[in-house]
Amino acid sequence: MSTNSQFKKILVAGGAGFIGSHVVDELLLAGYSVRVMDNLGQPTHDGNVPEWLSKSAEFVKGDVRNKDDWRMALEGVDVVIHLAAYMDFHLDFSTYIRTNLESVALLFELIVSEKLPIKKIIIASSQSVYGEGQYVCAMHGASYYAPRSEEQLGRHEWEQLCPICHMTVDPVVEKETDQLKPLIPYGISKLSAEQLLFALGKLYNVPGVALRFSIALGPRQSFRHYYSGALRSFAVNVLSNEPIQMNEDGGQIRDFVHVKDVARAHLTVLSDSRADFESFNVGSGVGTHVFELGKLVAAEAGVPFNPLLNNRYRVGGSRHSLMDISKLKSLGWVPQYSLSDAVHDYLEWVKQFGDLRQYLKKTEDQMREQGIQKTL
Ligand SMILES: NC(=O)c1ccc[n+]([C@@H]2O[C@H](COP(=O)([O-])OP(=O)(O)OC[C@H]3O[C@@H](n4cnc5c(N)ncnc54)[C@H](O)[C@@H]3O)[C@@H](O)[C@H]2O)c1
Ligand SMILES: [Zn+2]
C-alpha cells in the first residue's frame, strides 16, 4: 500500500463506530496512517473492539470526555477526525454537552497548552442543527417553521400548514447559509461544537471543518440506538416476517445517504484547504418519502409491501428534511451510491445477527416511557 505523506498520522475519535469505521477504511485505502480512539461503550458496543474495525489501524481505548485519554491518543498525530458522540434524545441533557461539545474544548486545551502540531480537525455535525427548517406556501412564501404541535399531531394532521391560510406547505432544502435553529440538546451540542471549532481554530490557527450528515445508511449501523431510524425498523420487521410499521402516514421526506459516500466526504475536505473553517451538508441531495424506503426494503427482502400505519409519531420530529449538497459537490465530491445500494448492503449485513426484535422493542418502549414517541 502506498503511504500518503501529506499527514503523518490521523486520529479518528469514535472510529470503531458505524461512520467512523468506514472513514478508517477510506483513510487506510488512501495510504494514511490511522489511529482510532473509542470508548467502546454502549449502546453501539459491548466493550470489545468490533470485528469490522480494520486491523491496519492502531487502536487505543479512550473517552473524549477525558483529557488524559486525548493526550495519550494525540501523540504523534497531525489530524483529528472527531466522530464520537452522545446521540438520540435522552433525559441526561448534560451528557450531550460533555461528550459533543466539551470534548472539542478539551482537544483545544491540549493543542494550545502543549503546542501540539495539529494541522486540521474535522468534526461530525448533523442535519439536526437546522431544526424544523423552512417550508413554502404557494401564496405566502417561505419561512422558518416550528415543529408541529401535539394537538395537530393528535388530529393526524401530519403536514405542516401555513399559519396564514392553513394550506399544506412544501419543504425547502436546507442550505449551509440557513438560520440554524436546533430543537434538541443533541442538535444544540453539535451547533455549539461547530462554533467552538471555528472560533478557537481561528484564534490558534488550526483549520477546522464541520460535516453535517443527513441520515447515513449501510453496514455496521448500530441497531441498538434509539433513532437508528426507519431502515433499522423496517429491516427488523421484514426479517421477522412482520409487516413494515411506519410512523405518521409514511409521507415524511428524508435525505438518506450511503455511509461510504459519507466516509469519502472526509477525504475530500481533508486534502482541500478550501474546506477550512467551513460547514458542509453531507447527504444524497435526494428527498425520499419514508414509504418509498419501505418499498425498497420489502423488495430487497422479497416480501410483499403491506405497511402497517400504526398512528405513531415522535414528539417534535420533523415532518420533512431535505439537504442541498451543492457546496460539498463544488469541491469535487459526489454521492456514488443509490438508496437501493444502501438498503441492499444494510440488509445483507444485518441478517447475520438473527432476531433483532428485542432491540427494537427496547428502544420503542423507552421512547414511549419518556414521552418521545406516542401512539394514538
Ligand atoms: N448515523 C447518522 O446518520 C448520523 C447523522 C448525523 C450525525 N451523525 C454523527 O456522526 C458521528 C458518528 O455516528 P455513528 O452513526 O457512526 O454512531 P456510532 O455510535 O456507530 O459511532 C460513534 C462512536 O463513538 C464512540 N463514542 C461514543 N461516545 C464516546 C466517548 N465518550 N468517548 C469515545 N468514544 C465514544 C462509540 O463507541 C462509537 O464507536 C456522530 O458524531 C454522530 O452524531 C451520524
Ligand atoms: Zn399560506
Tab-separated table of C-alpha atoms and ligand atoms in Angstrom:
chain	number	residue	atom	x	y	z
A	1	MET	CA	0.000	0.000	0.000
A	2	SER	CA	1.237	3.489	-0.807
A	3	THR	CA	1.986	5.863	2.053
A	4	ASN	CA	0.232	9.193	1.958
A	5	SER	CA	2.833	11.611	3.252
A	6	GLN	CA	0.683	14.741	3.428
A	7	PHE	CA	-0.072	13.946	7.063
A	8	LYS	CA	1.861	11.733	9.471
A	9	LYS	CA	-0.977	10.223	11.456
A	10	ILE	CA	-4.729	10.741	11.603
A	11	LEU	CA	-6.630	10.180	14.835
A	12	VAL	CA	-10.242	9.089	14.384
A	13	ALA	CA	-12.149	9.567	17.650
A	14	GLY	CA	-15.235	7.347	17.596
A	15	GLY	CA	-13.541	5.368	14.836
A	16	ALA	CA	-14.899	1.989	15.962
A	17	GLY	CA	-18.470	3.079	15.179
A	18	PHE	CA	-20.631	2.969	12.095
A	19	ILE	CA	-19.435	6.014	10.155
A	20	GLY	CA	-16.024	6.059	11.863
A	21	SER	CA	-15.040	2.551	10.815
A	22	HIS	CA	-15.894	3.358	7.188
A	23	VAL	CA	-13.838	6.563	7.436
A	24	VAL	CA	-10.958	4.461	8.765
A	25	ASP	CA	-11.256	2.098	5.767
A	26	GLU	CA	-11.187	5.007	3.311
A	27	LEU	CA	-8.205	6.630	5.023
A	28	LEU	CA	-6.242	3.376	5.004
A	29	LEU	CA	-7.109	2.818	1.356
A	30	ALA	CA	-5.753	6.269	0.558
A	31	GLY	CA	-2.498	5.358	2.298
A	32	TYR	CA	-2.879	7.307	5.533
A	33	SER	CA	-1.624	6.043	8.850
A	34	VAL	CA	-4.583	5.843	11.249
A	35	ARG	CA	-5.139	5.613	14.990
A	36	VAL	CA	-8.590	5.075	16.462
A	37	MET	CA	-9.690	6.230	19.900
A	38	ASP	CA	-13.024	4.876	21.087
A	39	ASN	CA	-14.502	4.067	24.494
A	40	LEU	CA	-16.323	1.003	23.053
A	41	GLY	CA	-19.321	1.933	25.171
A	42	GLN	CA	-22.986	1.098	24.861
A	43	PRO	CA	-25.264	1.335	23.001
A	44	THR	CA	-23.001	0.862	19.973
A	45	HIS	CA	-20.596	-1.671	21.506
A	46	ASP	CA	-20.381	-4.287	24.223
A	47	GLY	CA	-16.906	-3.322	25.422
A	48	ASN	CA	-15.000	-5.168	22.682
A	49	VAL	CA	-13.311	-3.898	19.550
A	50	PRO	CA	-15.814	-4.772	16.799
A	51	GLU	CA	-14.685	-7.271	14.181
A	52	TRP	CA	-15.378	-4.707	11.432
A	53	LEU	CA	-12.655	-2.322	12.601
A	54	SER	CA	-9.648	-2.707	10.333
A	55	LYS	CA	-6.661	-4.375	11.958
A	56	SER	CA	-4.445	-1.982	9.978
A	57	ALA	CA	-5.493	0.885	12.235
A	58	GLU	CA	-3.879	1.331	15.625
A	59	PHE	CA	-6.471	1.185	18.425
A	60	VAL	CA	-6.451	2.965	21.772
A	61	LYS	CA	-9.308	2.746	24.217
A	62	GLY	CA	-10.201	6.211	25.430
A	63	ASP	CA	-13.008	8.597	26.187
A	64	VAL	CA	-13.341	12.004	24.521
A	65	ARG	CA	-14.580	13.399	27.838
A	66	ASN	CA	-11.225	12.636	29.406
A	67	LYS	CA	-8.288	14.974	28.789
A	68	ASP	CA	-5.649	12.372	29.650
A	69	ASP	CA	-7.152	9.977	27.097
A	70	TRP	CA	-6.949	12.687	24.427
A	71	ARG	CA	-3.343	13.434	25.440
A	72	MET	CA	-2.346	9.790	25.014
A	73	ALA	CA	-4.189	9.422	21.711
A	74	LEU	CA	-2.780	12.646	20.226
A	75	GLU	CA	0.846	11.533	20.477
A	76	GLY	CA	2.425	11.877	17.012
A	77	VAL	CA	-0.873	12.888	15.387
A	78	ASP	CA	-1.340	15.822	12.999
A	79	VAL	CA	-5.011	15.478	12.006
A	80	VAL	CA	-8.041	14.758	14.200
A	81	ILE	CA	-11.363	13.464	12.895
A	82	HIS	CA	-13.816	13.622	15.790
A	83	LEU	CA	-16.891	11.430	15.309
A	84	ALA	CA	-17.520	10.304	18.883
A	85	ALA	CA	-20.885	11.474	20.139
A	86	TYR	CA	-23.788	11.055	22.506
A	87	MET	CA	-26.855	10.700	20.302
A	88	ASP	CA	-30.634	10.375	20.136
A	89	PHE	CA	-32.877	12.009	22.751
A	90	HIS	CA	-32.277	11.131	26.375
A	91	LEU	CA	-33.055	12.944	29.574
A	92	ASP	CA	-29.451	13.324	30.805
A	93	PHE	CA	-29.097	16.538	28.799
A	94	SER	CA	-25.678	17.412	30.205
A	95	THR	CA	-24.139	14.289	28.639
A	96	TYR	CA	-24.683	15.839	25.175
A	97	ILE	CA	-22.729	18.905	26.221
A	98	ARG	CA	-19.906	16.923	27.808
A	99	THR	CA	-19.486	14.400	25.003
A	100	ASN	CA	-20.168	16.504	21.934
A	101	LEU	CA	-19.048	19.991	22.997
A	102	GLU	CA	-16.717	19.808	25.984
A	103	SER	CA	-14.663	17.213	24.089
A	104	VAL	CA	-13.814	19.853	21.476
A	105	ALA	CA	-12.791	22.284	24.228
A	106	LEU	CA	-10.548	19.624	25.830
A	107	LEU	CA	-8.906	18.948	22.487
A	108	PHE	CA	-8.082	22.645	22.049
A	109	GLU	CA	-6.827	22.954	25.631
A	110	LEU	CA	-4.225	20.325	24.824
A	111	ILE	CA	-3.368	21.761	21.402
A	112	VAL	CA	-2.793	25.201	22.915
A	113	SER	CA	-1.102	24.291	26.211
A	114	GLU	CA	1.120	21.567	24.772
A	115	LYS	CA	1.696	23.272	21.404
A	116	LEU	CA	0.571	20.190	19.513
A	117	PRO	CA	1.221	20.371	15.752
A	118	ILE	CA	-2.398	19.650	14.708
A	119	LYS	CA	-2.926	20.742	11.104
A	120	LYS	CA	-6.648	20.068	10.743
A	121	ILE	CA	-9.690	19.000	12.742
A	122	ILE	CA	-12.821	17.558	11.136
A	123	ILE	CA	-15.888	17.101	13.319
A	124	ALA	CA	-19.188	15.312	12.767
A	125	SER	CA	-22.123	17.676	12.891
A	126	SER	CA	-25.678	16.878	11.938
A	127	GLN	CA	-28.750	17.871	9.998
A	128	SER	CA	-30.343	18.441	13.385
A	129	VAL	CA	-28.668	21.897	13.528
A	130	TYR	CA	-31.390	23.055	11.102
A	131	GLY	CA	-34.286	22.078	13.358
A	132	GLU	CA	-37.628	22.023	11.527
A	133	GLY	CA	-36.275	24.273	8.757
A	134	GLN	CA	-38.228	26.254	6.179
A	135	TYR	CA	-41.450	25.489	4.320
A	136	VAL	CA	-43.017	27.412	1.470
A	137	CYS	CA	-46.669	28.300	0.962
A	138	ALA	CA	-47.728	28.863	-2.662
A	139	MET	CA	-49.459	32.088	-1.594
A	140	HIS	CA	-47.463	33.354	1.364
A	141	GLY	CA	-43.890	32.384	0.561
A	142	ALA	CA	-41.151	30.719	2.621
A	143	SER	CA	-40.487	30.992	6.328
A	144	TYR	CA	-38.997	29.033	9.222
A	145	TYR	CA	-41.440	26.700	10.957
A	146	ALA	CA	-41.783	25.414	14.486
A	147	PRO	CA	-42.324	21.670	14.923
A	148	ARG	CA	-45.950	20.589	14.639
A	149	SER	CA	-47.849	20.891	17.921
A	150	GLU	CA	-49.001	17.813	19.810
A	151	GLU	CA	-52.592	18.919	19.224
A	152	GLN	CA	-52.031	18.941	15.490
A	153	LEU	CA	-50.326	15.544	15.529
A	154	GLY	CA	-53.127	14.227	17.734
A	155	ARG	CA	-55.544	15.127	14.930
A	156	HIS	CA	-53.365	13.174	12.454
A	157	GLU	CA	-52.688	16.365	10.538
A	158	TRP	CA	-49.218	15.304	9.576
A	159	GLU	CA	-48.300	18.050	7.101
A	160	GLN	CA	-47.027	21.462	8.116
A	161	LEU	CA	-49.717	24.081	7.471
A	162	CYS	CA	-49.294	27.731	6.556
A	163	PRO	CA	-50.110	29.805	9.656
A	164	ILE	CA	-51.983	32.340	7.481
A	165	CYS	CA	-54.072	30.302	5.018
A	166	HIS	CA	-53.759	26.840	6.662
A	167	MET	CA	-52.899	25.215	3.340
A	168	THR	CA	-50.279	22.436	3.202
A	169	VAL	CA	-46.780	23.815	2.660
A	170	ASP	CA	-43.782	22.260	0.912
A	171	PRO	CA	-40.353	21.780	2.481
A	172	VAL	CA	-37.428	23.951	1.400
A	173	VAL	CA	-33.997	22.325	1.031
A	174	GLU	CA	-31.580	23.093	3.842
A	175	LYS	CA	-28.541	25.118	2.859
A	176	GLU	CA	-25.462	25.821	4.921
A	177	THR	CA	-26.386	29.534	4.862
A	178	ASP	CA	-29.779	28.937	6.531
A	179	GLN	CA	-30.622	30.137	10.003
A	180	LEU	CA	-29.766	27.371	12.439
A	181	LYS	CA	-32.490	26.520	14.904
A	182	PRO	CA	-31.687	23.203	16.626
A	183	LEU	CA	-34.520	21.965	18.820
A	184	ILE	CA	-32.948	19.272	20.996
A	185	PRO	CA	-29.823	19.056	23.193
A	186	TYR	CA	-28.108	16.856	20.599
A	187	GLY	CA	-28.537	19.467	17.844
A	188	ILE	CA	-27.568	22.294	20.177
A	189	SER	CA	-24.384	20.474	21.209
A	190	LYS	CA	-23.499	19.876	17.536
A	191	LEU	CA	-24.032	23.511	16.543
A	192	SER	CA	-22.072	24.755	19.566
A	193	ALA	CA	-19.257	22.341	18.729
A	194	GLU	CA	-19.066	23.813	15.211
A	195	GLN	CA	-18.913	27.332	16.646
A	196	LEU	CA	-16.228	26.401	19.162
A	197	LEU	CA	-14.203	24.605	16.492
A	198	PHE	CA	-14.183	27.665	14.233
A	199	ALA	CA	-13.673	30.264	16.982
A	200	LEU	CA	-10.713	28.508	18.629
A	201	GLY	CA	-9.408	27.279	15.289
A	202	LYS	CA	-9.143	30.859	14.019
A	203	LEU	CA	-7.631	32.093	17.254
A	204	TYR	CA	-4.944	29.396	17.278
A	205	ASN	CA	-4.590	28.812	13.557
A	206	VAL	CA	-5.936	25.269	13.417
A	207	PRO	CA	-8.213	24.804	10.391
A	208	GLY	CA	-11.485	23.078	11.231
A	209	VAL	CA	-14.234	21.559	9.085
A	210	ALA	CA	-17.734	20.538	10.215
A	211	LEU	CA	-19.641	17.901	8.265
A	212	ARG	CA	-23.420	17.931	8.734
A	213	PHE	CA	-24.593	14.418	7.940
A	214	SER	CA	-28.173	13.698	6.937
A	215	ILE	CA	-29.177	10.062	7.570
A	216	ALA	CA	-26.332	7.678	6.847
A	217	LEU	CA	-27.285	4.124	5.921
A	218	GLY	CA	-25.280	0.962	5.432
A	219	PRO	CA	-23.486	-1.921	7.092
A	220	ARG	CA	-22.277	-1.605	10.719
A	221	GLN	CA	-25.106	0.743	11.631
A	222	SER	CA	-25.958	0.309	15.289
A	223	PHE	CA	-29.300	-1.392	15.784
A	224	ARG	CA	-29.286	-0.570	19.482
A	225	HIS	CA	-29.657	3.210	19.188
A	226	TYR	CA	-32.984	4.978	19.757
A	227	TYR	CA	-33.048	6.703	16.420
A	228	SER	CA	-31.271	4.153	14.258
A	229	GLY	CA	-34.297	5.066	12.290
A	230	ALA	CA	-36.591	3.796	9.636
A	231	LEU	CA	-34.217	1.392	7.880
A	232	ARG	CA	-33.409	-0.465	11.090
A	233	SER	CA	-37.107	-0.777	11.996
A	234	PHE	CA	-38.177	-1.853	8.527
A	235	ALA	CA	-35.352	-4.374	8.273
A	236	VAL	CA	-36.242	-5.903	11.635
A	237	ASN	CA	-39.907	-6.050	10.539
A	238	VAL	CA	-39.273	-7.839	7.244
A	239	LEU	CA	-36.638	-10.187	8.614
A	240	SER	CA	-39.128	-11.255	11.327
A	241	ASN	CA	-41.906	-11.778	8.768
A	242	GLU	CA	-43.903	-8.918	10.221
A	243	PRO	CA	-45.484	-6.022	8.312
A	244	ILE	CA	-43.420	-2.872	7.971
A	245	GLN	CA	-44.610	-0.415	10.612
A	246	MET	CA	-44.460	3.261	9.738
A	247	ASN	CA	-44.775	6.348	11.862
A	248	GLU	CA	-47.295	9.003	10.815
A	249	ASP	CA	-48.535	8.220	7.289
A	250	GLY	CA	-45.142	7.280	5.846
A	251	GLY	CA	-45.226	10.519	3.839
A	252	GLN	CA	-42.263	12.111	5.638
A	253	ILE	CA	-39.429	13.136	3.319
A	254	ARG	CA	-35.874	12.327	4.332
A	255	ASP	CA	-32.411	12.505	2.807
A	256	PHE	CA	-30.743	9.090	3.028
A	257	VAL	CA	-27.086	8.757	2.099
A	258	HIS	CA	-24.849	5.693	1.836
A	259	VAL	CA	-22.262	5.534	4.591
A	260	LYS	CA	-19.473	5.053	2.044
A	261	ASP	CA	-20.340	8.386	0.449
A	262	VAL	CA	-20.258	9.950	3.910
A	263	ALA	CA	-16.855	8.371	4.548
A	264	ARG	CA	-15.430	9.731	1.273
A	265	ALA	CA	-16.572	13.239	2.193
A	266	HIS	CA	-13.948	13.201	4.955
A	267	LEU	CA	-11.189	12.604	2.423
A	268	THR	CA	-12.457	15.413	0.225
A	269	VAL	CA	-12.312	18.029	2.977
A	270	LEU	CA	-9.131	16.604	4.471
A	271	SER	CA	-6.991	17.344	1.450
A	272	ASP	CA	-8.652	20.577	0.259
A	273	SER	CA	-7.817	23.825	2.081
A	274	ARG	CA	-10.914	25.471	0.539
A	275	ALA	CA	-12.882	23.460	3.110
A	276	ASP	CA	-11.118	25.060	6.075
A	277	PHE	CA	-13.383	26.865	8.584
A	278	GLU	CA	-16.474	25.792	6.678
A	279	SER	CA	-19.522	23.606	7.378
A	280	PHE	CA	-20.829	21.240	4.717
A	281	ASN	CA	-24.035	19.300	4.257
A	282	VAL	CA	-23.345	15.646	3.547
A	283	GLY	CA	-26.402	13.895	2.150
A	284	SER	CA	-27.641	12.456	-1.104
A	285	GLY	CA	-29.434	15.658	-2.107
A	286	VAL	CA	-32.432	13.444	-2.956
A	287	GLY	CA	-35.658	13.603	-0.965
A	288	THR	CA	-37.266	10.187	-0.399
A	289	HIS	CA	-40.657	9.513	1.145
A	290	VAL	CA	-40.333	7.082	4.033
A	291	PHE	CA	-42.839	4.707	2.391
A	292	GLU	CA	-40.518	4.537	-0.654
A	293	LEU	CA	-37.793	3.315	1.671
A	294	GLY	CA	-40.260	0.723	2.990
A	295	LYS	CA	-40.966	-0.463	-0.557
A	296	LEU	CA	-37.253	-0.873	-1.254
A	297	VAL	CA	-36.748	-2.853	1.960
A	298	ALA	CA	-39.676	-5.163	1.157
A	299	ALA	CA	-38.427	-5.662	-2.419
A	300	GLU	CA	-34.907	-6.413	-1.207
A	301	ALA	CA	-36.262	-8.973	1.283
A	302	GLY	CA	-38.558	-10.450	-1.377
A	303	VAL	CA	-41.757	-9.889	0.624
A	304	PRO	CA	-44.935	-8.021	-0.338
A	305	PHE	CA	-45.169	-4.395	0.742
A	306	ASN	CA	-48.180	-4.183	3.069
A	307	PRO	CA	-47.250	-1.434	5.512
A	308	LEU	CA	-48.965	-1.001	8.826
A	309	LEU	CA	-49.635	2.653	9.602
A	310	ASN	CA	-49.653	2.491	13.348
A	311	ASN	CA	-50.560	6.096	14.218
A	312	ARG	CA	-47.268	6.553	15.959
A	313	TYR	CA	-45.354	9.783	15.890
A	314	ARG	CA	-42.313	11.222	17.520
A	315	VAL	CA	-42.948	14.378	19.507
A	316	GLY	CA	-41.011	17.271	17.977
A	317	GLY	CA	-39.894	15.166	14.996
A	318	SER	CA	-39.565	16.999	11.667
A	319	ARG	CA	-42.173	16.363	9.016
A	320	HIS	CA	-39.694	16.724	6.162
A	321	SER	CA	-35.927	17.268	5.894
A	322	LEU	CA	-34.024	17.752	2.675
A	323	MET	CA	-30.428	18.753	2.098
A	324	ASP	CA	-28.755	20.858	-0.533
A	325	ILE	CA	-25.332	19.287	-1.150
A	326	SER	CA	-24.007	21.645	-3.817
A	327	LYS	CA	-21.390	23.187	-1.507
A	328	LEU	CA	-19.551	19.911	-0.969
A	329	LYS	CA	-20.057	18.962	-4.615
A	330	SER	CA	-18.203	22.139	-5.576
A	331	LEU	CA	-15.103	20.525	-4.010
A	332	GLY	CA	-15.445	17.526	-6.322
A	333	TRP	CA	-17.335	15.108	-4.044
A	334	VAL	CA	-20.419	13.405	-5.465
A	335	PRO	CA	-22.510	10.623	-3.945
A	336	GLN	CA	-21.811	7.384	-5.799
A	337	TYR	CA	-24.284	5.000	-4.199
A	338	SER	CA	-28.054	4.806	-4.572
A	339	LEU	CA	-30.608	4.224	-1.851
A	340	SER	CA	-31.135	0.704	-3.217
A	341	ASP	CA	-27.414	0.039	-2.713
A	342	ALA	CA	-27.676	1.212	0.892
A	343	VAL	CA	-30.759	-0.935	1.576
A	344	HIS	CA	-29.127	-3.970	-0.031
A	345	ASP	CA	-25.833	-3.510	1.814
A	346	TYR	CA	-27.556	-2.979	5.184
A	347	LEU	CA	-29.861	-5.985	4.879
A	348	GLU	CA	-27.031	-8.258	3.808
A	349	TRP	CA	-25.093	-7.188	6.876
A	350	VAL	CA	-27.832	-7.118	9.488
A	351	LYS	CA	-29.131	-10.618	8.588
A	352	GLN	CA	-26.201	-12.240	10.369
A	353	PHE	CA	-27.428	-11.005	13.771
A	354	GLY	CA	-30.623	-13.057	13.707
A	355	ASP	CA	-33.712	-11.843	15.518
A	356	LEU	CA	-33.308	-8.190	16.447
A	357	ARG	CA	-36.862	-7.568	17.657
A	358	GLN	CA	-35.687	-7.271	21.269
A	359	TYR	CA	-33.585	-4.182	20.423
A	360	LEU	CA	-36.393	-2.531	18.516
A	361	LYS	CA	-38.861	-3.240	21.296
A	362	LYS	CA	-36.493	-1.962	23.970
A	363	THR	CA	-35.881	1.364	22.230
A	364	GLU	CA	-39.562	1.782	21.387
A	365	ASP	CA	-40.612	1.052	24.980
A	366	GLN	CA	-38.054	3.550	26.275
A	367	MET	CA	-39.161	6.227	23.827
A	368	ARG	CA	-42.777	5.690	24.827
A	369	GLU	CA	-41.975	5.787	28.554
A	370	GLN	CA	-40.121	9.067	28.137
A	371	GLY	CA	-42.990	10.550	26.133
A	372	ILE	CA	-40.832	10.949	22.999
A	373	GLN	CA	-42.875	8.582	20.894
A	374	LYS	CA	-46.659	8.487	21.110
A	375	THR	CA	-49.352	6.253	19.732
A	376	LEU	CA	-52.920	7.395	19.322
B	1	LIG	N1	-25.514	7.935	11.595
B	1	LIG	C1	-26.047	9.063	11.136
B	1	LIG	O1	-26.918	9.026	10.261
B	1	LIG	C2	-25.577	10.394	11.664
B	1	LIG	C3	-26.282	11.535	11.284
B	1	LIG	C4	-25.847	12.777	11.739
B	1	LIG	C5	-24.704	12.852	12.516
B	1	LIG	N2	-24.042	11.726	12.892
B	1	LIG	C6	-22.837	11.870	13.712
B	1	LIG	O2	-21.823	11.034	13.164
B	1	LIG	C7	-20.961	10.577	14.203
B	1	LIG	C8	-20.819	9.071	14.130
B	1	LIG	O3	-22.080	8.485	14.361
B	1	LIG	P1	-22.402	6.963	14.046
B	1	LIG	O4	-23.730	6.927	13.420
B	1	LIG	O5	-21.243	6.352	13.373
B	1	LIG	O6	-22.592	6.373	15.512
B	1	LIG	P2	-21.840	5.154	16.237
B	1	LIG	O7	-22.439	5.051	17.596
B	1	LIG	O8	-21.833	3.960	15.397
B	1	LIG	O9	-20.348	5.709	16.366
B	1	LIG	C9	-19.937	6.594	17.377
B	1	LIG	C10	-18.678	6.024	18.001
B	1	LIG	O10	-18.246	6.936	19.021
B	1	LIG	C11	-17.914	6.175	20.160
B	1	LIG	N3	-18.111	7.021	21.344
B	1	LIG	C12	-19.282	7.472	21.856
B	1	LIG	N4	-19.050	8.189	22.965
B	1	LIG	C13	-17.711	8.189	23.141
B	1	LIG	C14	-16.878	8.776	24.115
B	1	LIG	N5	-17.378	9.483	25.135
B	1	LIG	N6	-15.538	8.607	24.001
B	1	LIG	C15	-15.012	7.869	22.965
B	1	LIG	N7	-15.775	7.285	22.026
B	1	LIG	C16	-17.107	7.443	22.123
B	1	LIG	C17	-18.840	4.980	20.140
B	1	LIG	O11	-18.341	3.911	20.912
B	1	LIG	C18	-18.913	4.667	18.663
B	1	LIG	O12	-17.922	3.751	18.270
B	1	LIG	C19	-21.560	11.101	15.494
B	1	LIG	O13	-20.880	12.275	15.854
B	1	LIG	C20	-22.986	11.408	15.137
B	1	LIG	O14	-23.524	12.414	15.972
B	1	LIG	C21	-24.463	10.494	12.476
B	2	ZN	ZN	-50.360	30.475	3.064
